[in-house]
Amino acid sequence: MVEIKKICCIGAGYVGGPTCSVIAHMCPEIRVTVVDVNESRINAWNSPTLPIYEPGLKEVVESCRGKNLFFSTNIDDAIREADLVFISVNTPTKTYGMGKGRAADLKYIEACARRIVQNSNGYKIVTEKSTVPVRAAESIRRIFDANTKPNLNLQVLSNPEFLAEGTAIKDLKNPDRVLIGGDETPEGQKAVLALCAVYEHWVPKEKILTTNTWSSELSKLAANAFLAQRISSINSISALCEATGADVEEVATAIGMDQRIGNKFLKASVGKYSFLYVTQVTNASSFIEELCFLCNLISLKKKKDFKSGTGGLCFQVIDMNDYQRRRFASRIIDSLFNTVTDKKIAILGFAFKKDTGDTRESSSIYISKYLMDEGAHLHIYDPKVPREQIVVDLSHPGVSADDQVSRLVTISKDPYEACDGAHALVICTEWDMFKELDYERIHKKMLKPAFIFDGRRVLDGLHNELQTIGFQIETIGKKVSSKRIPYTPGEIPKFSLQDPPNKKPKV
Ligand code: UDX
Ligand code: ADP
């Protein structure tokens, strides 16, 4: 029986940081070292202000940091000393070459594999934690085999992480399941059991599933794909609701009561569903085709077959995500009398979901882009995303051009400042605090008619109150509210809301 006494985790990000903090917290006798090439990130992990926000994370880190949990940039030493190495580096969507925008970029995984083999002697378990295309373990093994040395024995496992951001600590402490995939050889199974023993410190045995490596890798991608398809389905229903007068929340409740369907993950919104859901599943198919990237496969080999099979469904999920954002931006512009040029618009929420500061692929970026393209002045507020991050995200060449951000974007220090003098307030993230704002105060300071566009249905319970204050509310998955805009002499809108012109944003 192999006993794990020291763990090294390469990658101190949204997955590696919280996962290894919880392992250290739950297994006081195991020494856990989390390493990263990013020195400022490691410094932040060692400081009172952690580099990522997750409810409960700070308490967990503070309970064991300096005792059995360490954050370091000394990657080579940490690998050398460890019995088990987790690979938790990012696998971003490719931004260049074949598969650009869709396939996963495995360059960081490859760099880790090379560094691990260079710094290893004897026995070590190497575990994929990052979400990777199916058969990534094979590429890692090939790098190990091509660089092997006498007495070196590196076992490769797959142990994908199912945590969701915003609930990471809860998910890690009480997971629905832990999945561990390994080789079906006695050596492989020995490694699987060693990792099981780590989780058995706090996870009931019946929740720890062991499979072969490929089932484990594919299960993670399949789970992501099912989740993405589910949100995609309810979002497509939300468009029908807006056209017919049905309310998507009522429809979700009605269909969710069917036990075969279930009521979770049926919230229509402008939220992004992780790019990993789609890119890596589609990438999985390309991997089977001699590890080539998705677009390689599609454009050079059998584009038609792929489009009509699994890949087709995944593309539709991507398209639906994009459609939902464009539709929402278009509705804002249409409602604001067909123009937002030079209008002040408050954007509340920039993170991709509540309880995280993560903005990767956030819908707020896209909605801001569509509004900036129309010349709107955006005043953005988020309780957890730093100002610099918002500026970096919006300054990306794919999002804005030239001096658009400096001309059109202001980052506000509180929601009231963002809404002061605004024509509209747009909710892009479902932060709980947005339910508790003083909307009378906000309404007084906004231009009239004052619009609220709720892209997250956070204000559902407050519609009557808000309409009484005088707001015009537009919400995802529901037809334009029946209450007419209060008419104030001298403020007659140029266009009737009953008959909005159909101009779409130029995007
Ligand atoms: C996801 C998977 O849930 C998790 O298992 C995997 O490990 C990583 O990817 P995450 O991306 O953190 O987690 O967030 P998730 O909770 O899946 O939400 C994704 C987006 O969909 C968010 O913007 C969220 O607000 C939105 N969402 C979620 C909806 O719009 N409706 C829903 O019903 C659920
Ligand atoms: P995830 O959401 O998958 O955790 P993040 O981007 O939050 O992704 O974190 C991944 C971390 O991995 C980053 O902090 C990055 O600096 C780190 N990283 C990437 N490549 C390497 C590498 N070769 N060695 C060490 N750390 C790496």
Coordinates of C-alpha atoms and ligand atoms in Angstrom, one line a residue:
M1 CA 0.0 0.0 0.0
V2 CA 1.4 3.4 -1.0
E3 CA 1.0 6.1 1.6
I4 CA 0.7 9.7 0.6
K5 CA 2.5 12.0 3.0
K6 CA 3.4 14.9 0.8
I7 CA 1.4 16.5 -2.0
C8 CA 2.5 19.1 -4.5
C9 CA -0.1 20.9 -6.5
I10 CA 1.1 22.7 -9.7
G11 CA -1.3 25.7 -10.3
A12 CA -2.6 28.0 -7.5
G13 CA -5.7 29.1 -9.3
Y14 CA -9.5 28.7 -8.9
V15 CA -9.2 24.9 -8.9
G16 CA -5.8 24.1 -7.3
G17 CA -5.9 26.7 -4.5
P18 CA -9.3 25.8 -3.0
T19 CA -8.9 22.0 -3.6
C20 CA -5.6 21.7 -1.9
S21 CA -6.5 24.0 0.9
V22 CA -9.4 21.7 1.7
I23 CA -7.2 18.6 1.4
A24 CA -4.7 20.2 3.9
H25 CA -7.6 21.2 6.2
M26 CA -9.1 17.7 6.2
C27 CA -5.8 15.8 6.3
P28 CA -3.6 17.4 9.0
E29 CA -0.9 14.8 8.7
I30 CA -0.4 15.4 4.9
R31 CA 2.0 18.2 3.9
V32 CA 0.5 20.1 1.0
T33 CA 2.5 22.6 -1.1
V34 CA 0.8 24.6 -3.8
V35 CA 3.2 26.0 -6.4
D36 CA 2.8 28.4 -9.3
V37 CA 4.9 30.3 -11.8
N38 CA 3.0 33.4 -11.0
E39 CA 4.9 35.0 -8.1
S40 CA 2.4 37.7 -7.3
R41 CA -0.4 35.1 -7.0
I42 CA 1.7 33.0 -4.6
N43 CA 2.5 36.2 -2.6
A44 CA -1.2 36.9 -2.4
W45 CA -1.9 33.3 -1.1
N46 CA 0.6 34.0 1.6
S47 CA -1.0 37.3 2.5
P48 CA -4.2 38.3 4.3
T49 CA -5.8 39.1 0.9
L50 CA -6.1 35.9 -1.0
P51 CA -5.9 36.1 -4.8
I52 CA -9.4 34.7 -5.3
Y53 CA -12.7 35.2 -3.6
E54 CA -14.7 32.1 -2.5
P55 CA -17.0 32.1 0.5
G56 CA -15.3 30.2 3.4
L57 CA -11.9 29.9 1.6
K58 CA -10.1 32.4 3.9
E59 CA -11.1 30.5 7.0
V60 CA -9.9 27.2 5.6
V61 CA -6.5 28.6 4.4
E62 CA -5.9 30.4 7.7
S63 CA -6.6 27.2 9.6
C64 CA -3.7 25.3 8.1
R65 CA -1.4 27.8 6.2
G66 CA 2.2 27.5 7.6
K67 CA 1.3 24.2 9.4
N68 CA 0.7 21.7 6.7
L69 CA -0.3 24.0 3.8
F70 CA 2.3 26.0 1.9
F71 CA 2.3 28.3 -1.1
S72 CA 5.6 28.6 -3.0
T73 CA 7.2 29.4 -6.4
N74 CA 9.8 26.7 -5.8
I75 CA 8.2 24.3 -8.2
D76 CA 11.1 21.9 -8.7
D77 CA 11.7 21.2 -4.9
A78 CA 8.0 20.7 -4.3
I79 CA 7.8 18.2 -7.1
R80 CA 10.9 16.4 -6.0
E81 CA 9.7 16.0 -2.4
A82 CA 6.1 15.0 -3.2
D83 CA 4.5 11.5 -3.3
L84 CA 1.7 12.8 -5.3
V85 CA 1.6 15.7 -7.8
F86 CA -1.7 17.3 -8.9
I87 CA -1.7 19.1 -12.2
S88 CA -4.1 22.0 -11.8
V89 CA -2.9 24.4 -14.4
N90 CA -5.2 26.3 -16.7
T91 CA -6.3 24.8 -20.0
P92 CA -7.6 28.0 -21.7
T93 CA -9.4 28.0 -25.0
K94 CA -6.9 28.5 -27.8
T95 CA -6.5 32.0 -29.0
Y96 CA -4.4 31.3 -32.0
G97 CA -4.0 28.8 -34.9
M98 CA -6.0 25.6 -35.4
G99 CA -8.9 25.4 -33.1
K100 CA -8.8 29.1 -32.2
G101 CA -11.8 30.0 -30.0
R102 CA -12.9 26.4 -29.5
A103 CA -10.2 23.9 -28.7
A104 CA -8.3 23.6 -25.4
D105 CA -4.7 24.8 -25.3
L106 CA -2.7 22.0 -23.6
K107 CA 0.7 23.9 -23.5
Y108 CA 0.6 24.4 -19.7
I109 CA -0.2 20.7 -19.1
E110 CA 2.7 19.7 -21.4
A111 CA 5.1 22.1 -19.6
C112 CA 4.1 20.5 -16.3
A113 CA 4.6 17.0 -17.5
R114 CA 8.1 17.9 -18.7
R115 CA 9.0 19.6 -15.4
I116 CA 7.7 16.6 -13.4
V117 CA 9.7 14.1 -15.2
Q118 CA 12.9 16.2 -15.0
N119 CA 12.5 16.5 -11.2
S120 CA 11.4 13.0 -10.3
N121 CA 13.3 9.8 -9.3
G122 CA 11.7 6.6 -8.0
Y123 CA 7.9 6.3 -7.4
K124 CA 5.4 9.2 -7.8
I125 CA 1.7 9.5 -8.6
V126 CA 0.9 12.2 -11.1
T127 CA -2.8 13.2 -11.1
E128 CA -4.7 15.3 -13.7
K129 CA -6.9 17.7 -11.8
S130 CA -7.5 20.2 -14.5
T131 CA -10.3 19.6 -17.0
V132 CA -8.6 18.1 -20.0
P133 CA -9.6 16.5 -23.3
V134 CA -10.0 12.8 -23.2
R135 CA -6.7 10.9 -23.5
A136 CA -4.7 13.8 -22.2
A137 CA -3.3 11.3 -19.7
E138 CA -1.8 9.4 -22.7
S139 CA 0.1 12.5 -23.8
I140 CA 1.5 13.0 -20.3
R141 CA 2.5 9.3 -20.2
R142 CA 4.2 9.6 -23.6
I143 CA 6.3 12.6 -22.3
F144 CA 7.2 10.5 -19.2
D145 CA 8.1 7.4 -21.3
A146 CA 10.2 9.4 -23.7
N147 CA 12.2 10.9 -20.8
T148 CA 12.4 8.0 -18.5
K149 CA 15.4 7.2 -16.2
P150 CA 16.4 4.1 -14.2
N151 CA 14.1 3.4 -11.3
L152 CA 11.7 6.0 -12.3
N153 CA 8.0 4.9 -11.8
L154 CA 5.4 7.6 -12.6
Q155 CA 1.8 6.5 -12.3
V156 CA -0.7 8.8 -14.1
L157 CA -4.3 9.2 -12.6
S158 CA -7.3 11.2 -13.6
N159 CA -9.1 12.9 -10.7
P160 CA -11.3 15.7 -12.2
E161 CA -12.6 18.4 -10.0
F162 CA -16.4 19.1 -10.1
L163 CA -16.5 22.2 -7.8
A164 CA -18.4 25.2 -9.1
E165 CA -17.0 28.6 -8.4
G166 CA -18.8 30.5 -5.7
T167 CA -19.6 27.3 -3.8
A168 CA -16.1 25.7 -4.1
I169 CA -15.6 25.1 -0.4
K170 CA -19.0 23.6 0.2
D171 CA -18.6 21.4 -2.9
L172 CA -15.1 20.2 -1.8
K173 CA -16.1 19.5 1.7
N174 CA -19.3 17.7 0.7
P175 CA -18.9 16.5 -2.9
D176 CA -21.6 14.6 -4.8
R177 CA -18.9 12.2 -5.8
V178 CA -15.1 12.0 -6.1
L179 CA -14.0 10.4 -9.3
I180 CA -10.6 8.6 -9.7
G181 CA -9.5 7.0 -12.9
G182 CA -6.4 4.9 -13.3
D183 CA -4.7 2.1 -15.3
E184 CA -6.3 -1.3 -14.9
T185 CA -2.9 -2.8 -14.1
P186 CA -2.0 -3.7 -10.5
E187 CA 0.4 -0.7 -10.4
G188 CA -2.3 1.6 -11.6
Q189 CA -4.8 0.2 -9.1
K190 CA -2.3 0.7 -6.3
A191 CA -2.0 4.3 -7.2
V192 CA -5.8 4.6 -7.3
L193 CA -6.1 3.2 -3.8
A194 CA -3.5 5.6 -2.5
L195 CA -5.5 8.6 -3.7
C196 CA -8.8 7.1 -2.4
A197 CA -7.2 7.0 1.0
V198 CA -6.6 10.7 0.9
Y199 CA -10.3 11.5 0.2
E200 CA -11.5 8.9 2.7
H201 CA -10.3 11.3 5.4
W202 CA -13.7 13.1 4.9
V203 CA -15.6 11.7 1.9
P204 CA -17.8 8.6 2.5
K205 CA -16.4 5.5 0.7
E206 CA -19.6 5.1 -1.4
K207 CA -19.1 8.5 -2.9
I208 CA -15.7 7.7 -4.2
L209 CA -15.9 6.2 -7.7
T210 CA -13.0 4.5 -9.3
T211 CA -13.0 3.9 -13.1
N212 CA -10.5 3.5 -15.9
T213 CA -8.6 6.6 -16.9
W214 CA -10.6 7.4 -20.0
S215 CA -14.0 7.0 -18.3
S216 CA -12.9 9.5 -15.6
E217 CA -11.6 12.1 -18.1
L218 CA -14.8 11.7 -20.3
S219 CA -17.2 11.8 -17.3
K220 CA -16.0 15.2 -16.4
L221 CA -16.5 16.5 -19.9
A222 CA -19.8 14.8 -20.2
A223 CA -21.1 16.3 -16.9
N224 CA -20.0 19.7 -18.1
A225 CA -21.8 19.1 -21.5
F226 CA -25.0 18.0 -19.8
L227 CA -25.0 21.1 -17.6
A228 CA -24.4 23.4 -20.5
Q229 CA -27.1 21.8 -22.6
R230 CA -29.5 22.2 -19.7
I231 CA -28.9 25.9 -19.4
S232 CA -29.0 26.2 -23.2
S233 CA -32.4 24.5 -23.3
I234 CA -33.9 26.8 -20.6
N235 CA -32.4 29.8 -22.3
S236 CA -34.0 28.9 -25.6
I237 CA -37.3 28.6 -23.8
S238 CA -36.7 32.0 -22.3
A239 CA -36.7 33.5 -25.8
L240 CA -40.0 31.8 -26.5
C241 CA -41.4 33.1 -23.2
E242 CA -40.5 36.7 -24.2
A243 CA -42.3 36.2 -27.5
T244 CA -45.4 34.5 -26.2
G245 CA -46.2 36.0 -22.8
A246 CA -45.2 32.9 -20.8
D247 CA -42.8 33.4 -17.9
V248 CA -39.7 31.2 -17.9
E249 CA -39.6 30.9 -14.1
E250 CA -43.1 29.4 -14.1
V251 CA -42.3 27.1 -17.0
A252 CA -39.1 26.0 -15.2
T253 CA -41.1 25.2 -12.0
A254 CA -43.6 23.3 -14.0
I255 CA -41.2 21.2 -15.9
G256 CA -38.8 20.8 -13.0
M257 CA -41.4 19.1 -10.9
D258 CA -41.2 16.1 -13.3
Q259 CA -38.8 13.9 -11.4
R260 CA -37.3 12.7 -14.7
I261 CA -36.2 16.3 -15.4
G262 CA -35.5 17.7 -11.9
N263 CA -35.5 21.3 -10.8
K264 CA -31.8 22.2 -10.7
F265 CA -29.9 24.2 -13.3
L266 CA -33.0 25.5 -14.9
K267 CA -32.5 29.2 -14.4
A268 CA -32.6 31.2 -17.5
S269 CA -30.1 34.1 -17.5
V270 CA -27.4 35.9 -19.5
G271 CA -24.8 33.9 -17.5
K272 CA -22.0 32.3 -19.4
Y273 CA -21.8 28.5 -19.3
S274 CA -18.1 27.7 -18.9
F275 CA -16.2 27.6 -22.2
L276 CA -14.8 24.4 -20.9
Y277 CA -18.1 22.7 -21.2
V278 CA -18.1 23.0 -24.9
T279 CA -14.6 23.3 -26.1
Q280 CA -13.2 20.4 -24.3
V281 CA -16.0 18.0 -25.1
T282 CA -15.7 18.8 -28.8
N283 CA -12.0 18.6 -28.3
A284 CA -12.4 15.1 -27.0
S285 CA -13.5 13.8 -30.3
S286 CA -10.6 15.4 -32.1
F287 CA -8.3 13.8 -29.6
I288 CA -9.4 10.4 -30.8
E289 CA -8.4 11.5 -34.2
E290 CA -4.6 11.4 -33.5
L291 CA -4.7 14.1 -30.9
C292 CA -5.3 16.8 -33.4
F293 CA -7.3 19.9 -32.4
L294 CA -10.9 20.4 -33.1
C295 CA -10.7 22.7 -36.1
N296 CA -8.0 20.5 -37.6
L297 CA -10.4 17.7 -37.5
I298 CA -13.4 19.7 -38.7
S299 CA -11.8 21.7 -41.5
L300 CA -9.4 19.2 -42.8
K301 CA -11.0 15.8 -42.3
K302 CA -14.7 15.4 -41.9
K303 CA -16.4 18.6 -41.2
K304 CA -19.8 17.4 -42.2
D305 CA -19.9 14.3 -40.0
F306 CA -18.7 16.2 -37.0
K307 CA -21.1 19.0 -37.4
S308 CA -24.1 16.7 -37.5
G309 CA -23.0 14.5 -34.5
T310 CA -21.8 15.4 -31.0
G311 CA -20.0 18.4 -32.3
G312 CA -23.1 19.8 -33.8
L313 CA -24.9 19.8 -30.5
C314 CA -21.9 21.5 -28.8
F315 CA -21.8 24.2 -31.5
Q316 CA -25.4 24.8 -30.9
V317 CA -24.7 25.3 -27.2
I318 CA -22.0 27.9 -28.0
D319 CA -24.4 29.6 -30.4
M320 CA -27.2 29.7 -27.9
N321 CA -24.9 31.3 -25.3
D322 CA -24.0 34.0 -27.8
Y323 CA -27.6 34.4 -28.9
Q324 CA -28.8 35.0 -25.4
R325 CA -26.3 37.8 -24.8
R326 CA -27.0 39.5 -28.1
R327 CA -30.7 39.2 -27.6
F328 CA -30.4 40.9 -24.2
A329 CA -28.2 43.7 -25.5
S330 CA -30.6 44.2 -28.3
R331 CA -33.6 44.4 -25.9
I332 CA -31.8 47.1 -23.9
I333 CA -31.2 49.2 -27.1
D334 CA -34.7 48.6 -28.4
S335 CA -36.3 49.6 -25.1
L336 CA -34.2 52.7 -24.8
F337 CA -36.0 54.2 -27.8
N338 CA -33.6 52.4 -30.2
T339 CA -30.5 54.3 -29.3
V340 CA -28.0 54.2 -26.4
T341 CA -25.5 56.5 -28.0
D342 CA -24.2 58.9 -25.4
K343 CA -26.6 57.5 -22.8
K344 CA -25.3 56.6 -19.4
I345 CA -26.0 53.0 -18.5
A346 CA -25.2 51.4 -15.1
I347 CA -23.9 47.8 -15.3
L348 CA -24.3 46.0 -12.0
G349 CA -22.2 42.9 -11.7
F350 CA -19.1 42.0 -13.7
A351 CA -18.2 38.5 -12.4
F352 CA -19.6 35.5 -14.4
K353 CA -21.7 34.5 -11.4
K354 CA -22.2 35.6 -7.8
D355 CA -19.8 34.9 -5.0
T356 CA -16.7 34.9 -7.2
G357 CA -14.4 37.5 -8.5
D358 CA -13.8 35.5 -11.7
T359 CA -14.6 37.3 -14.9
R360 CA -13.4 34.8 -17.4
E361 CA -15.8 34.7 -20.3
S362 CA -18.3 36.7 -18.2
S363 CA -21.5 37.8 -20.1
S364 CA -20.9 41.3 -18.7
I365 CA -17.9 41.6 -21.0
Y366 CA -20.0 40.8 -24.1
I367 CA -23.0 42.9 -23.1
S368 CA -20.6 45.8 -22.3
K369 CA -19.0 45.4 -25.7
Y370 CA -22.3 45.4 -27.5
L371 CA -23.4 48.6 -25.7
M372 CA -20.0 50.3 -26.2
D373 CA -20.2 49.5 -29.9
E374 CA -23.4 51.7 -29.9
G375 CA -21.6 54.5 -28.1
A376 CA -23.1 54.0 -24.6
H377 CA -21.3 55.4 -21.5
L378 CA -21.0 52.5 -19.1
H379 CA -20.7 52.9 -15.3
I380 CA -19.8 49.5 -13.9
Y381 CA -20.0 48.2 -10.4
D382 CA -19.1 44.8 -9.0
P383 CA -18.6 44.1 -5.3
K384 CA -15.6 41.7 -5.8
V385 CA -14.0 42.3 -9.2
P386 CA -11.1 44.8 -9.0
R387 CA -11.2 47.9 -11.2
E388 CA -8.0 46.8 -13.0
Q389 CA -9.6 43.5 -14.0
I390 CA -12.6 45.2 -15.5
V391 CA -10.4 47.5 -17.5
V392 CA -8.2 44.6 -18.7
D393 CA -11.2 42.6 -19.8
L394 CA -12.8 45.4 -21.7
S395 CA -9.6 46.5 -23.3
H396 CA -9.0 43.2 -25.0
P397 CA -8.7 43.8 -28.8
G398 CA -11.6 41.5 -29.4
V399 CA -13.8 43.6 -27.1
S400 CA -13.0 47.2 -27.8
A401 CA -11.1 49.3 -30.2
D402 CA -8.7 52.3 -29.7
D403 CA -9.8 54.6 -26.9
Q404 CA -13.3 53.1 -26.4
V405 CA -12.7 52.1 -22.8
S406 CA -11.1 55.3 -21.7
R407 CA -13.9 57.3 -23.4
L408 CA -16.9 55.2 -22.5
V409 CA -16.2 53.2 -19.3
T410 CA -16.2 54.4 -15.7
I411 CA -15.7 52.0 -12.8
S412 CA -17.9 53.0 -9.9
K413 CA -17.2 52.4 -6.2
D414 CA -20.8 51.7 -5.3
P415 CA -24.0 50.9 -7.1
Y416 CA -25.6 54.2 -6.2
E417 CA -22.8 56.1 -7.9
A418 CA -23.1 53.9 -10.9
C419 CA -26.8 54.6 -11.3
D420 CA -26.6 58.4 -10.6
G421 CA -27.9 60.1 -13.8
A422 CA -28.3 56.8 -15.7
H423 CA -31.0 56.0 -18.3
A424 CA -30.9 52.4 -17.4
L425 CA -29.6 49.9 -14.8
V426 CA -28.5 46.5 -16.2
I427 CA -28.0 43.6 -13.8
C428 CA -25.5 41.1 -15.3
T429 CA -24.5 39.1 -12.1
E430 CA -26.9 37.7 -9.5
W431 CA -25.2 39.2 -6.5
D432 CA -27.6 39.0 -3.5
M433 CA -26.8 42.6 -2.5
F434 CA -28.7 43.8 -5.7
K435 CA -32.0 42.6 -4.1
E436 CA -31.4 44.8 -1.1
L437 CA -30.5 48.2 -2.7
D438 CA -32.5 51.3 -1.9
Y439 CA -34.3 51.5 -5.2
E440 CA -36.3 54.6 -4.3
R441 CA -32.9 56.4 -3.8
I442 CA -31.7 55.0 -7.1
H443 CA -34.9 56.0 -9.0
K444 CA -34.7 59.6 -7.7
K445 CA -31.3 60.0 -9.3
M446 CA -32.0 58.3 -12.6
L447 CA -33.2 59.9 -15.8
K448 CA -36.9 59.2 -16.5
P449 CA -38.3 56.9 -17.7
A450 CA -35.9 54.8 -15.5
F451 CA -35.3 51.3 -16.8
I452 CA -34.1 48.2 -15.1
F453 CA -32.9 45.3 -17.3
D454 CA -32.6 42.2 -15.1
G455 CA -30.4 39.6 -16.9
R456 CA -30.4 37.3 -13.9
R457 CA -34.0 37.5 -12.5
V458 CA -32.7 38.6 -9.1
L459 CA -35.5 41.2 -8.7
D460 CA -38.4 38.8 -9.4
G461 CA -40.0 39.2 -6.0
L462 CA -39.7 43.0 -6.2
H463 CA -41.5 43.8 -9.4
N464 CA -44.6 45.4 -7.9
E465 CA -42.6 47.5 -5.5
L466 CA -40.3 48.6 -8.3
Q467 CA -43.1 49.4 -10.6
T468 CA -44.8 51.4 -7.9
I469 CA -41.6 53.4 -7.5
G470 CA -41.8 54.1 -11.2
F471 CA -39.3 51.8 -12.8
Q472 CA -39.9 50.1 -16.2
I473 CA -38.6 46.5 -15.7
E474 CA -37.5 44.3 -18.5
T475 CA -36.4 40.8 -17.5
I476 CA -35.1 37.7 -19.2
G477 CA -37.7 35.1 -20.0
K478 CA -40.7 37.3 -19.5
K479 CA -42.6 39.6 -21.8
V480 CA -42.2 43.4 -21.4
S481 CA -43.9 44.3 -18.2
S482 CA -47.5 45.3 -18.5
K483 CA -47.3 48.4 -16.4
R484 CA -46.9 51.5 -18.7
I485 CA -44.1 54.0 -18.1
P486 CA -45.4 56.7 -15.8
Y487 CA -46.0 59.7 -18.0
T488 CA -44.5 63.0 -16.8
P489 CA -45.4 66.1 -18.9
G490 CA -42.4 67.3 -20.8
E491 CA -40.8 63.9 -20.8
I492 CA -42.6 62.2 -23.6
P493 CA -40.5 59.5 -25.1
K494 CA -39.7 60.0 -28.8
F495 CA -40.8 56.4 -29.6
S496 CA -43.8 54.5 -28.2
L497 CA -42.8 51.5 -26.2
Q498 CA -45.8 49.7 -27.6
D499 CA -44.3 49.7 -31.0
P500 CA -40.5 49.6 -30.6
P501 CA -38.4 49.9 -33.8
N502 CA -36.6 46.7 -34.6
K503 CA -33.1 47.9 -34.9
K504 CA -30.5 45.4 -33.8
P505 CA -27.1 46.3 -32.3
K506 CA -24.3 46.5 -34.8
V507 CA -22.4 43.5 -33.5
Ligands
UDX1 C1 -19.0 24.6 -13.8 C2 -19.6 23.3 -13.4 O1 -20.9 23.5 -12.7 C3 -18.7 22.6 -12.4 O2 -19.2 21.3 -12.1 C4 -17.3 22.4 -13.2 O3 -16.4 21.8 -12.3 C5 -16.8 23.8 -13.6 O4 -17.8 24.4 -14.4 P1 -18.9 27.0 -12.9 O5 -18.4 27.4 -14.2 O6 -18.1 27.5 -11.7 O7 -19.0 25.4 -12.7 O8 -20.3 27.6 -12.7 P2 -21.8 27.0 -12.9 O9 -22.5 27.0 -11.6 O10 -21.9 25.8 -13.7 O11 -22.5 28.2 -13.7 C6 -22.1 28.6 -15.0 C7 -22.9 29.8 -15.5 O12 -24.2 29.4 -15.8 C8 -22.9 30.9 -14.5 O13 -22.8 32.2 -15.2 C9 -24.2 30.7 -13.8 O14 -24.7 31.9 -13.3 C10 -25.1 30.2 -15.0 N1 -26.2 29.4 -14.6 C11 -26.1 28.3 -13.8 C12 -27.5 29.8 -15.2 O15 -27.6 30.8 -15.9 N2 -28.6 29.0 -14.8 C13 -28.5 27.9 -14.0 O16 -29.5 27.3 -13.8 C14 -27.2 27.6 -13.5
ADP2 P1 -8.2 27.1 -13.1 O1 -9.5 27.8 -13.1 O2 -8.1 25.9 -14.0 O3 -7.7 26.8 -11.7 P2 -6.4 29.4 -13.2 O4 -6.0 30.3 -14.3 O5 -7.2 30.1 -12.1 O6 -7.2 28.2 -13.8 O7 -5.1 28.8 -12.5 C1 -4.1 28.1 -13.1 C2 -2.8 28.5 -12.5 O8 -1.8 27.7 -13.1 C3 -2.3 29.9 -12.8 O9 -2.1 30.6 -11.6 C4 -1.0 29.8 -13.6 O10 0.0 30.8 -13.3 C5 -0.6 28.4 -13.2 N1 0.3 27.7 -14.2 C6 0.1 27.6 -15.5 N2 1.1 26.9 -16.1 C7 2.0 26.6 -15.1 C8 3.2 25.9 -15.0 N3 3.8 25.3 -16.1 N4 3.8 25.8 -13.8 C9 3.2 26.3 -12.7 N5 2.1 27.0 -12.7 C10 1.5 27.1 -13.8

